[in-house]
Amino acid sequence: MTMLTPTSVFSLSQEALAFIEQKFQAKKQLARSREQQLFHVFEHELTAEEAWALKLLFAYMPANDLADYNGELFFNHVRTMLQIRRDMPWQVPDHLFLHFVLPYRVNTENIEEHRHIIHEQLAERTRNLPMKEAILEANYWCHEVATYTGSDLRTISPLTMMRNARGRCGEESTLAVAALRSIGIPARQVYTPRWAHCDDNHAWVEAWADGEWYFIGACEPEARHNQGWFGPPARRAMLINTRIFANYEGPEDITLADEWFTEINVLENYAPTKTITVHVKDACGQPVQAAEVQFQLYNMAEFYPIASIPSNAQGEASFKTGLGDLIIRAAKDGIWGEMKISMADCEHIELVLNQEDQPLVGTIVNYDMVPPPAREGEVMEDLSEARIERHNKRLEEGIAIRAHYEATFLNEEAARKLGESLDLSADRVWNVLQTARGNSAEIAAYLSKATPLYGEWALRLLECVHDKDLIDTFLPTLIDHVAGALAVRGELTEDVFIPYILCPRVHYEMITPYRTFFQQAFTSEEVELFREDPTKLVQFIDEAWDIWKDLPNLQGKGTVVGTFELRVGDRSSLDIMFVSICRSLGIPARLHPIEAKPQFMVNGHFVDAPFTKGIVGNEAAVANGTLIILRDQDAASDQPAAAYYENFTIARLENGFYKTLSYPHGANNMYDTPLEMEQGAYRLTTGIRLKDGTVLTKLTYFEMTEVEETKLVMKYRQATQDIPVYGKVDRFEKLATWDGSEQIFAEFLGSQGAYVAWLEPEREPSKHLLRELSELKHEFDMIDAPIILVVGDKQWTTSFQPADYPNLPARTLFVRDSTYHLLPELFTVAQSSEAGFPHLMILDRDDQIRYMSSGYKIAASKEAMQILSRM
């Protein structure tokens, strides 16, 4: 490598450069098994900027990225970003460039060379704009490219997002950050890990211009900065943070300064904050260093750690948060202490670690968990009519551009013809092609090539993966899996072969080709040994692989071939690699669907793989028991259904903390369902969320012992819920049916009340409401009250069609409203002007308003349904 060595590169001191060099050398040692693939790029002729930018990336690079990608990817990225910096007109300080423009990773997405592709789309659109306006323009482009849809936990890449034209908020914000960085504007994804006032989370984007950070809703443009539907929820948040791949020193509040990354907290930009300092002491009153202190927030029926901070030499851990309630729990070496606090009343607390066992079996503890109060935002000047009109026009243009692209996806007729030509079910072929969206041509090409060779198995492979896999898995990968799986099927029955051999999906990792690799990685003698006794494979991995932990959210996200080659990985990635090797060699294997432990099949039954490295909690295998959850027969008749991650969870005590078991999300009728669980100490958490966001929680402690079956009565706290009268509607107001004919409101109403909601169909909160209605179709059909969904002229878009939502309750009606005469009396000006849709109300038979909800609120439809059923 040849390069110039000026006295200062990127305005870094010699001490800072030496620190980066130290970190870089540590990563070189970690990745020594892939040294040539990664570090040969330093043999290129590099400028000092290129060399130090590369070293900075490698110095803080997660182990998964060292395993999965080659150095040329990062070399090209650095050259692209330095060229963009020279080409674009912005004056960006070096420290902002290094931390918020240069980084190649935003979230847990697959890394691809995408910056130059997006740059070509945006450079000329933004080059001559003021920096602030360029941020808005980039978001208009994002809106043209993609819109919101709910999906699973795996984060797709910006290029996949562009191909799919849909994604969840974490993927929208990943795309928007990539877009802004591709034109040289500092940007970061910020997120609230969990909301305090409702059961969900959210991610959005902050972008820097001319000395100031602004926020935007990714792929959901507003006509100005610092405005979005998530503004009111953000003012009730307990944490809004982001992660930086560096030893970053601010100026923002630093939550956690890890060796390999920094977490910063930007909550005070959105909400009132307070800093709590926890003084951790042992039973003798001495400070405890290196205790893990978790700040736990109730959300989705569990106490979730929104921050985990080690105590310092003085036994202290400090955290800046909002003015709501938290559980603070600290532990070291399995000894723990816990306290519930209200942040409005606390600045310092003393937490004594003096507990090793959980409370006695049968102990019940009740907590009221109160979120921060709702607050009004800053008053903004009204936008001019011209600007609003221009903005609305841009939104319509963006929707039209996206719809034009989506029209290029293979359609149902193409699927029918393909199915007929391959002698496959046209409906099944259409199902996978429709799901594949912008990747449909690739999936069709795979079916055309693979079906003549492997018959219906080619299609069955596509049917056993997650929907999201169909949008970013390509022909060579699919061929590798169908061919490699069929080669080792042997005498396995379909109910074993399909989920535990054929399916390439193990957890939430990206699907990559690995069958051929692993089938060639071992000698025939080794394969025979592993097949005969899979514990030999466990021993082989245990002895040859080291455990490495860096970024918590990347655990289990490495590719299996990369982890194999690096000989290093986090515990989850090694478990996934083990299962993948087993399936490649014809050994049925899985991660336990609840415990996520690696298992292989012996004589028709799954047994745990006895790994020893990096195991937390019970290292020795323990016997399983069965838990039966019973309905509380003494409770009121309207006791909630046992819905996991909605109103209850179960957690096992491990090393001082309760680890929530991963039963299927959305499992909503778990009374009397046998649940297989290991022996140990457990906690059942139930919660009833009130309309203001407060949760009435009940913690019930129990144990699973050698007894074959344990029965536990599910107890909820009773909420005294009155049904006030907020006002009355005029049933003679005029609305219009979707086809344009005018009718009075009374013609839509039922005799037993009605559910009425004003929507803004292109925005995420309204899409959440529509999804909730679909999920509650059966319950609403039982009530048999009309559901009237209103779209005002200002919120209407040509792309929105009720037919796109076929699974809504039977009595759902879409109507149009041009006057908004019903709306102003029901919802405050502040709510309406601050992107407060949807506006939801329940009417009784006398046209009285008995329930109101405005803006983003998860589970509002369930609350409304309960009110409607009680009336």
CSV table of N, CA and C in Angstrom, one decimal, residues 604-741:
chain,number,residue,atom,x,y,z
A,604,GLY,N,-37.2,-40.1,15.7
A,604,GLY,CA,-38.5,-39.4,15.6
A,604,GLY,C,-38.7,-38.3,16.6
A,605,HIS,N,-37.7,-38.1,17.5
A,605,HIS,CA,-37.9,-37.1,18.5
A,605,HIS,C,-36.7,-36.1,18.5
A,606,PHE,N,-37.0,-34.8,18.8
A,606,PHE,CA,-35.9,-33.9,18.8
A,606,PHE,C,-35.2,-33.8,20.2
A,607,VAL,N,-33.9,-33.8,20.2
A,607,VAL,CA,-33.1,-33.6,21.4
A,607,VAL,C,-32.2,-32.4,21.2
A,608,ASP,N,-31.9,-31.8,22.4
A,608,ASP,CA,-31.0,-30.6,22.4
A,608,ASP,C,-29.6,-31.0,21.9
A,609,ALA,N,-29.0,-30.1,21.1
A,609,ALA,CA,-27.6,-30.2,20.8
A,609,ALA,C,-26.8,-29.8,22.0
A,610,PRO,N,-25.9,-30.6,22.6
A,610,PRO,CA,-25.3,-30.3,23.8
A,610,PRO,C,-24.0,-29.4,23.7
A,611,PHE,N,-24.3,-28.1,23.2
A,611,PHE,CA,-23.1,-27.2,23.1
A,611,PHE,C,-22.8,-26.7,24.5
A,612,THR,N,-21.5,-26.3,24.6
A,612,THR,CA,-21.0,-25.8,25.9
A,612,THR,C,-20.5,-24.4,25.9
A,613,LYS,N,-20.1,-23.9,24.7
A,613,LYS,CA,-19.6,-22.5,24.7
A,613,LYS,C,-20.7,-21.5,24.5
A,614,GLY,N,-20.6,-20.4,25.3
A,614,GLY,CA,-21.5,-19.3,25.2
A,614,GLY,C,-22.9,-19.6,25.6
A,615,ILE,N,-23.1,-20.6,26.5
A,615,ILE,CA,-24.4,-20.9,26.9
A,615,ILE,C,-24.7,-20.1,28.2
A,616,VAL,N,-25.9,-19.5,28.2
A,616,VAL,CA,-26.4,-18.7,29.3
A,616,VAL,C,-27.5,-19.5,30.0
A,617,GLY,N,-27.5,-19.5,31.3
A,617,GLY,CA,-28.6,-20.1,32.0
A,617,GLY,C,-28.3,-21.6,32.3
A,618,ASN,N,-29.2,-22.5,32.1
A,618,ASN,CA,-29.1,-23.9,32.4
A,618,ASN,C,-28.2,-24.5,31.4
A,619,GLU,N,-26.9,-24.9,31.8
A,619,GLU,CA,-26.0,-25.5,30.9
A,619,GLU,C,-26.3,-26.9,30.7
A,620,ALA,N,-26.8,-27.6,31.7
A,620,ALA,CA,-27.1,-29.0,31.6
A,620,ALA,C,-28.5,-29.2,31.1
A,621,ALA,N,-28.7,-30.2,30.3
A,621,ALA,CA,-30.0,-30.5,29.8
A,621,ALA,C,-31.0,-30.8,31.0
A,622,VAL,N,-32.2,-30.3,31.0
A,622,VAL,CA,-33.1,-30.6,32.1
A,622,VAL,C,-34.4,-31.1,31.4
A,623,ALA,N,-35.1,-31.8,32.2
A,623,ALA,CA,-36.3,-32.5,31.7
A,623,ALA,C,-37.4,-31.4,31.5
A,624,ASN,N,-38.2,-31.7,30.5
A,624,ASN,CA,-39.3,-30.8,30.2
A,624,ASN,C,-40.6,-31.2,30.9
A,625,GLY,N,-41.4,-30.2,31.3
A,625,GLY,CA,-42.7,-30.5,31.8
A,625,GLY,C,-43.8,-29.9,30.9
A,626,THR,N,-45.0,-30.0,31.3
A,626,THR,CA,-46.1,-29.4,30.5
A,626,THR,C,-46.9,-28.4,31.3
A,627,LEU,N,-47.1,-27.2,30.8
A,627,LEU,CA,-47.9,-26.2,31.5
A,627,LEU,C,-49.2,-26.1,30.9
A,628,ILE,N,-50.3,-26.1,31.7
A,628,ILE,CA,-51.7,-25.9,31.2
A,628,ILE,C,-52.2,-24.6,31.8
A,629,ILE,N,-52.5,-23.6,31.0
A,629,ILE,CA,-53.0,-22.3,31.5
A,629,ILE,C,-54.6,-22.4,31.5
A,630,LEU,N,-55.1,-22.2,32.6
A,630,LEU,CA,-56.6,-22.3,32.8
A,630,LEU,C,-57.2,-20.9,32.9
A,631,ARG,N,-58.5,-20.9,32.5
A,631,ARG,CA,-59.3,-19.7,32.6
A,631,ARG,C,-59.7,-19.4,34.1
A,632,ASP,N,-59.6,-18.2,34.5
A,632,ASP,CA,-60.0,-17.9,35.9
A,632,ASP,C,-61.6,-17.9,36.0
A,633,GLN,N,-62.1,-19.0,36.6
A,633,GLN,CA,-63.5,-19.2,36.6
A,633,GLN,C,-64.2,-18.2,37.6
A,634,ASP,N,-63.4,-17.5,38.5
A,634,ASP,CA,-64.0,-16.6,39.4
A,634,ASP,C,-64.0,-15.2,38.9
A,635,ALA,N,-63.4,-15.0,37.7
A,635,ALA,CA,-63.3,-13.6,37.1
A,635,ALA,C,-64.6,-13.2,36.4
A,636,ALA,N,-64.7,-12.0,36.0
A,636,ALA,CA,-65.8,-11.5,35.2
A,636,ALA,C,-65.9,-12.2,33.9
A,637,SER,N,-67.1,-12.2,33.3
A,637,SER,CA,-67.3,-13.0,32.1
A,637,SER,C,-66.5,-12.4,30.9
A,638,ASP,N,-66.1,-11.1,31.0
A,638,ASP,CA,-65.4,-10.5,29.9
A,638,ASP,C,-63.9,-10.6,30.0
A,639,GLN,N,-63.4,-11.7,30.7
A,639,GLN,CA,-62.0,-11.9,30.9
A,639,GLN,C,-61.4,-12.0,29.5
A,640,PRO,N,-60.2,-11.4,29.3
A,640,PRO,CA,-59.6,-11.4,27.9
A,640,PRO,C,-59.2,-12.8,27.5
A,641,ALA,N,-59.1,-13.0,26.2
A,641,ALA,CA,-58.6,-14.2,25.7
A,641,ALA,C,-57.1,-14.3,26.0
A,642,ALA,N,-56.5,-15.5,26.1
A,642,ALA,CA,-55.1,-15.6,26.4
A,642,ALA,C,-54.3,-15.4,25.1
A,643,ALA,N,-54.0,-14.2,24.8
A,643,ALA,CA,-53.3,-13.8,23.6
A,643,ALA,C,-51.8,-13.5,23.9
A,644,TYR,N,-50.9,-14.3,23.4
A,644,TYR,CA,-49.5,-14.2,23.7
A,644,TYR,C,-49.0,-12.9,23.0
A,645,TYR,N,-48.1,-12.2,23.7
A,645,TYR,CA,-47.5,-10.9,23.3
A,645,TYR,C,-48.6,-9.8,23.2
A,646,GLU,N,-49.8,-10.1,23.6
A,646,GLU,CA,-50.8,-9.1,23.6
A,646,GLU,C,-51.3,-8.8,25.0
A,647,ASN,N,-51.7,-9.8,25.8
A,647,ASN,CA,-52.0,-9.6,27.2
A,647,ASN,C,-51.4,-10.5,28.1
A,648,PHE,N,-50.5,-11.4,27.7
A,648,PHE,CA,-49.7,-12.2,28.6
A,648,PHE,C,-48.4,-12.7,27.9
A,649,THR,N,-47.4,-13.0,28.8
A,649,THR,CA,-46.2,-13.7,28.4
A,649,THR,C,-45.7,-14.5,29.5
A,650,ILE,N,-44.8,-15.5,29.2
A,650,ILE,CA,-44.2,-16.3,30.2
A,650,ILE,C,-42.7,-16.1,30.1
A,651,ALA,N,-42.0,-16.0,31.2
A,651,ALA,CA,-40.6,-15.8,31.2
A,651,ALA,C,-39.9,-16.7,32.2
A,652,ARG,N,-38.7,-17.2,31.9
A,652,ARG,CA,-37.9,-18.1,32.8
A,652,ARG,C,-36.8,-17.3,33.4
A,653,LEU,N,-36.5,-17.5,34.7
A,653,LEU,CA,-35.4,-16.8,35.4
A,653,LEU,C,-34.1,-17.5,34.9
A,654,GLU,N,-33.2,-16.6,34.3
A,654,GLU,CA,-31.9,-17.1,33.8
A,654,GLU,C,-30.9,-16.1,34.3
A,655,ASN,N,-30.0,-16.5,35.1
A,655,ASN,CA,-28.8,-15.6,35.5
A,655,ASN,C,-29.3,-14.3,36.0
A,656,GLY,N,-30.4,-14.3,36.8
A,656,GLY,CA,-30.9,-13.1,37.4
A,656,GLY,C,-31.9,-12.3,36.6
A,657,PHE,N,-32.1,-12.6,35.4
A,657,PHE,CA,-33.1,-11.9,34.6
A,657,PHE,C,-34.2,-12.9,34.0
A,658,TYR,N,-35.4,-12.3,33.8
A,658,TYR,CA,-36.4,-13.1,33.2
A,658,TYR,C,-36.4,-13.0,31.7
A,659,LYS,N,-36.2,-14.2,31.1
A,659,LYS,CA,-36.2,-14.3,29.6
A,659,LYS,C,-37.5,-14.7,29.1
A,660,THR,N,-38.1,-13.9,28.3
A,660,THR,CA,-39.5,-14.2,27.7
A,660,THR,C,-39.4,-15.4,26.7
A,661,LEU,N,-40.3,-16.3,26.9
A,661,LEU,CA,-40.3,-17.5,25.9
A,661,LEU,C,-41.0,-17.0,24.7
A,662,SER,N,-40.5,-17.6,23.6
A,662,SER,CA,-41.0,-17.1,22.2
A,662,SER,C,-42.1,-17.9,21.7
A,663,TYR,N,-43.2,-17.9,22.3
A,663,TYR,CA,-44.4,-18.6,21.7
A,663,TYR,C,-44.8,-17.8,20.5
A,664,PRO,N,-45.6,-18.4,19.6
A,664,PRO,CA,-45.9,-17.7,18.3
A,664,PRO,C,-46.6,-16.4,18.6
A,665,HIS,N,-46.1,-15.3,17.9
A,665,HIS,CA,-46.8,-14.0,18.1
A,665,HIS,C,-48.2,-14.1,17.5
A,666,GLY,N,-49.1,-13.6,18.2
A,666,GLY,CA,-50.5,-13.6,17.8
A,666,GLY,C,-51.3,-14.8,18.1
A,667,ALA,N,-50.6,-15.8,18.8
A,667,ALA,CA,-51.4,-17.0,19.3
A,667,ALA,C,-52.4,-16.4,20.3
A,668,ASN,N,-53.7,-16.5,20.0
A,668,ASN,CA,-54.7,-15.7,20.7
A,668,ASN,C,-55.7,-16.6,21.4
A,669,ASN,N,-55.5,-17.9,21.6
A,669,ASN,CA,-56.4,-18.7,22.3
A,669,ASN,C,-55.7,-19.8,23.0
A,670,MET,N,-54.9,-19.5,24.0
A,670,MET,CA,-54.0,-20.4,24.6
A,670,MET,C,-54.4,-21.0,25.9
A,671,TYR,N,-55.7,-20.8,26.2
A,671,TYR,CA,-56.2,-21.5,27.4
A,671,TYR,C,-56.3,-23.0,27.1
A,672,ASP,N,-55.9,-23.8,28.1
A,672,ASP,CA,-56.0,-25.3,28.0
A,672,ASP,C,-55.1,-25.9,26.9
A,673,THR,N,-54.1,-25.1,26.4
A,673,THR,CA,-53.2,-25.5,25.4
A,673,THR,C,-51.9,-26.1,26.1
A,674,PRO,N,-51.6,-27.3,25.9
A,674,PRO,CA,-50.3,-27.8,26.6
A,674,PRO,C,-49.1,-27.1,26.0
A,675,LEU,N,-48.3,-26.5,26.9
A,675,LEU,CA,-47.1,-25.8,26.6
A,675,LEU,C,-45.9,-26.5,27.2
A,676,GLU,N,-45.0,-27.0,26.3
A,676,GLU,CA,-43.8,-27.7,26.7
A,676,GLU,C,-42.8,-26.7,27.3
A,677,MET,N,-42.3,-27.0,28.5
A,677,MET,CA,-41.4,-26.0,29.1
A,677,MET,C,-40.4,-26.8,29.9
A,678,GLU,N,-39.2,-26.2,30.0
A,678,GLU,CA,-38.1,-26.8,30.8
A,678,GLU,C,-38.4,-26.6,32.3
A,679,GLN,N,-37.9,-27.4,33.2
A,679,GLN,CA,-37.9,-27.2,34.6
A,679,GLN,C,-37.2,-25.9,34.9
A,680,GLY,N,-37.7,-25.2,35.9
A,680,GLY,CA,-37.1,-24.0,36.3
A,680,GLY,C,-38.1,-23.0,37.0
A,681,ALA,N,-37.6,-21.8,37.3
A,681,ALA,CA,-38.4,-20.8,37.9
A,681,ALA,C,-39.0,-19.8,36.8
A,682,TYR,N,-40.3,-19.5,36.9
A,682,TYR,CA,-41.0,-18.8,35.9
A,682,TYR,C,-41.8,-17.6,36.5
A,683,ARG,N,-42.1,-16.7,35.5
A,683,ARG,CA,-43.0,-15.6,35.9
A,683,ARG,C,-44.0,-15.5,34.8
A,684,LEU,N,-45.3,-15.4,35.1
A,684,LEU,CA,-46.4,-15.1,34.2
A,684,LEU,C,-46.7,-13.7,34.3
A,685,THR,N,-46.7,-12.9,33.2
A,685,THR,CA,-47.0,-11.5,33.2
A,685,THR,C,-48.3,-11.3,32.5
A,686,THR,N,-49.3,-10.7,33.1
A,686,THR,CA,-50.5,-10.3,32.4
A,686,THR,C,-50.7,-8.8,32.5
A,687,GLY,N,-51.4,-8.2,31.5
A,687,GLY,CA,-51.6,-6.8,31.5
A,687,GLY,C,-52.9,-6.4,30.8
A,688,ILE,N,-53.5,-5.4,31.4
A,688,ILE,CA,-54.7,-4.8,30.9
A,688,ILE,C,-54.4,-3.3,30.6
A,689,ARG,N,-54.4,-2.9,29.3
A,689,ARG,CA,-54.0,-1.5,29.0
A,689,ARG,C,-55.3,-0.7,29.0
A,690,LEU,N,-55.2,0.4,29.7
A,690,LEU,CA,-56.4,1.3,29.8
A,690,LEU,C,-56.3,2.3,28.6
A,691,LYS,N,-57.3,3.1,28.4
A,691,LYS,CA,-57.4,4.0,27.3
A,691,LYS,C,-56.3,5.0,27.3
A,692,ASP,N,-55.9,5.5,28.5
A,692,ASP,CA,-54.8,6.5,28.5
A,692,ASP,C,-53.4,5.9,28.4
A,693,GLY,N,-53.3,4.6,28.2
A,693,GLY,CA,-52.0,4.0,28.0
A,693,GLY,C,-51.5,3.3,29.2
A,694,THR,N,-52.1,3.6,30.4
A,694,THR,CA,-51.6,2.9,31.7
A,694,THR,C,-51.9,1.4,31.6
A,695,VAL,N,-51.1,0.6,32.2
A,695,VAL,CA,-51.3,-0.8,32.1
A,695,VAL,C,-51.4,-1.3,33.6
A,696,LEU,N,-52.4,-2.1,33.8
A,696,LEU,CA,-52.6,-2.8,35.1
A,696,LEU,C,-52.0,-4.2,34.9
A,697,THR,N,-50.8,-4.4,35.5
A,697,THR,CA,-50.0,-5.6,35.3
A,697,THR,C,-50.2,-6.5,36.6
A,698,LYS,N,-50.1,-7.8,36.3
A,698,LYS,CA,-50.1,-8.8,37.4
A,698,LYS,C,-49.0,-9.8,37.1
A,699,LEU,N,-48.0,-9.9,38.1
A,699,LEU,CA,-46.9,-10.9,37.9
A,699,LEU,C,-47.2,-12.1,38.9
A,700,THR,N,-47.3,-13.3,38.3
A,700,THR,CA,-47.5,-14.5,39.0
A,700,THR,C,-46.3,-15.4,38.9
A,701,TYR,N,-45.7,-15.8,40.0
A,701,TYR,CA,-44.5,-16.6,40.0
A,701,TYR,C,-44.8,-18.1,40.2
A,702,PHE,N,-44.2,-18.9,39.4
A,702,PHE,CA,-44.5,-20.4,39.5
A,702,PHE,C,-43.2,-21.1,39.1
A,703,GLU,N,-43.2,-22.4,39.3
A,703,GLU,CA,-42.1,-23.3,39.0
A,703,GLU,C,-42.6,-24.4,38.1
A,704,MET,N,-41.7,-24.9,37.2
A,704,MET,CA,-41.9,-26.1,36.5
A,704,MET,C,-41.0,-27.1,37.2
A,705,THR,N,-41.5,-28.2,37.7
A,705,THR,CA,-40.7,-29.2,38.5
A,705,THR,C,-40.8,-30.5,37.7
A,706,GLU,N,-40.4,-31.6,38.4
A,706,GLU,CA,-40.4,-32.9,37.8
A,706,GLU,C,-41.9,-33.4,37.6
A,707,VAL,N,-42.8,-32.7,38.2
A,707,VAL,CA,-44.2,-33.1,38.0
A,707,VAL,C,-44.5,-33.0,36.5
A,708,GLU,N,-45.2,-34.0,36.0
A,708,GLU,CA,-45.4,-34.1,34.5
A,708,GLU,C,-46.2,-33.0,34.0
A,709,GLU,N,-47.2,-32.5,34.8
A,709,GLU,CA,-48.1,-31.5,34.3
A,709,GLU,C,-48.3,-30.5,35.4
A,710,THR,N,-48.2,-29.2,35.0
A,710,THR,CA,-48.4,-28.1,36.0
A,710,THR,C,-49.6,-27.3,35.4
A,711,LYS,N,-50.5,-27.0,36.3
A,711,LYS,CA,-51.7,-26.2,35.9
A,711,LYS,C,-51.6,-24.8,36.6
A,712,LEU,N,-51.9,-23.8,35.9
A,712,LEU,CA,-51.8,-22.4,36.4
A,712,LEU,C,-53.0,-21.6,35.9
A,713,VAL,N,-53.7,-21.0,36.9
A,713,VAL,CA,-54.8,-20.1,36.5
A,713,VAL,C,-54.4,-18.8,36.1
A,714,MET,N,-54.8,-18.3,34.9
A,714,MET,CA,-54.4,-17.0,34.4
A,714,MET,C,-55.3,-16.0,35.0
A,715,LYS,N,-54.6,-15.0,35.7
A,715,LYS,CA,-55.4,-14.0,36.4
A,715,LYS,C,-55.0,-12.6,35.8
A,716,TYR,N,-56.0,-11.8,35.5
A,716,TYR,CA,-55.9,-10.5,35.1
A,716,TYR,C,-56.5,-9.5,36.2
A,717,ARG,N,-55.9,-8.3,36.2
A,717,ARG,CA,-56.5,-7.3,37.1
A,717,ARG,C,-57.8,-6.8,36.4
A,718,GLN,N,-58.7,-6.5,37.2
A,718,GLN,CA,-60.0,-6.0,36.7
A,718,GLN,C,-60.0,-4.5,36.5
A,719,ALA,N,-60.3,-4.0,35.3
A,719,ALA,CA,-60.3,-2.6,35.1
A,719,ALA,C,-61.8,-2.1,35.1
A,720,THR,N,-62.0,-1.2,36.0
A,720,THR,CA,-63.4,-0.6,36.0
A,720,THR,C,-63.5,0.4,34.8
A,721,GLN,N,-64.1,0.0,33.8
A,721,GLN,CA,-64.1,0.8,32.6
A,721,GLN,C,-65.5,1.4,32.3
A,722,ASP,N,-65.7,2.7,32.6
A,722,ASP,CA,-67.0,3.3,32.3
A,722,ASP,C,-67.1,3.6,30.8
A,723,ILE,N,-68.2,3.9,30.3
A,723,ILE,CA,-68.4,4.3,28.9
A,723,ILE,C,-69.0,5.7,28.9
A,724,PRO,N,-68.2,6.7,28.9
A,724,PRO,CA,-68.7,8.1,28.9
A,724,PRO,C,-69.4,8.4,27.6
A,725,VAL,N,-70.1,9.5,27.7
A,725,VAL,CA,-70.7,10.1,26.5
A,725,VAL,C,-69.8,11.4,26.2
A,726,TYR,N,-69.2,11.4,25.0
A,726,TYR,CA,-68.4,12.5,24.6
A,726,TYR,C,-69.1,13.6,23.7
A,727,GLY,N,-70.2,13.2,23.2
A,727,GLY,CA,-71.0,14.1,22.4
A,727,GLY,C,-71.9,13.3,21.5
A,728,LYS,N,-72.4,14.0,20.5
A,728,LYS,CA,-73.4,13.3,19.6
A,728,LYS,C,-73.2,13.8,18.2
A,729,VAL,N,-73.4,12.9,17.2
A,729,VAL,CA,-73.2,13.2,15.8
A,729,VAL,C,-74.6,13.6,15.2
A,730,ASP,N,-74.5,14.3,14.1
A,730,ASP,CA,-75.7,14.6,13.4
A,730,ASP,C,-75.9,13.6,12.3
A,731,ARG,N,-76.8,12.7,12.5
A,731,ARG,CA,-77.0,11.6,11.5
A,731,ARG,C,-77.5,12.1,10.2
A,732,PHE,N,-77.8,13.4,10.0
A,732,PHE,CA,-78.3,13.9,8.7
A,732,PHE,C,-77.2,14.6,7.9
A,733,GLU,N,-76.0,14.5,8.4
A,733,GLU,CA,-74.8,15.0,7.6
A,733,GLU,C,-74.7,14.2,6.3
A,734,LYS,N,-74.2,14.8,5.3
A,734,LYS,CA,-74.1,14.1,4.0
A,734,LYS,C,-72.7,13.5,3.8
A,735,LEU,N,-72.7,12.3,3.3
A,735,LEU,CA,-71.4,11.7,2.9
A,735,LEU,C,-71.7,11.1,1.5
A,736,ALA,N,-70.7,10.4,1.0
A,736,ALA,CA,-70.9,9.8,-0.4
A,736,ALA,C,-70.4,8.4,-0.4
A,737,THR,N,-71.1,7.6,-1.1
A,737,THR,CA,-70.6,6.2,-1.2
A,737,THR,C,-69.3,6.2,-2.1
A,738,TRP,N,-68.7,5.1,-2.1
A,738,TRP,CA,-67.4,5.1,-2.9
A,738,TRP,C,-67.6,5.3,-4.4
A,739,ASP,N,-68.8,5.0,-4.9
A,739,ASP,CA,-69.0,5.2,-6.3
A,739,ASP,C,-69.5,6.6,-6.6
A,740,GLY,N,-69.7,7.5,-5.5
A,740,GLY,CA,-70.0,8.9,-5.7
A,740,GLY,C,-71.4,9.3,-5.4
A,741,SER,N,-72.3,8.4,-5.2
A,741,SER,CA,-73.7,8.8,-4.9
A,741,SER,C,-73.8,9.3,-3.5
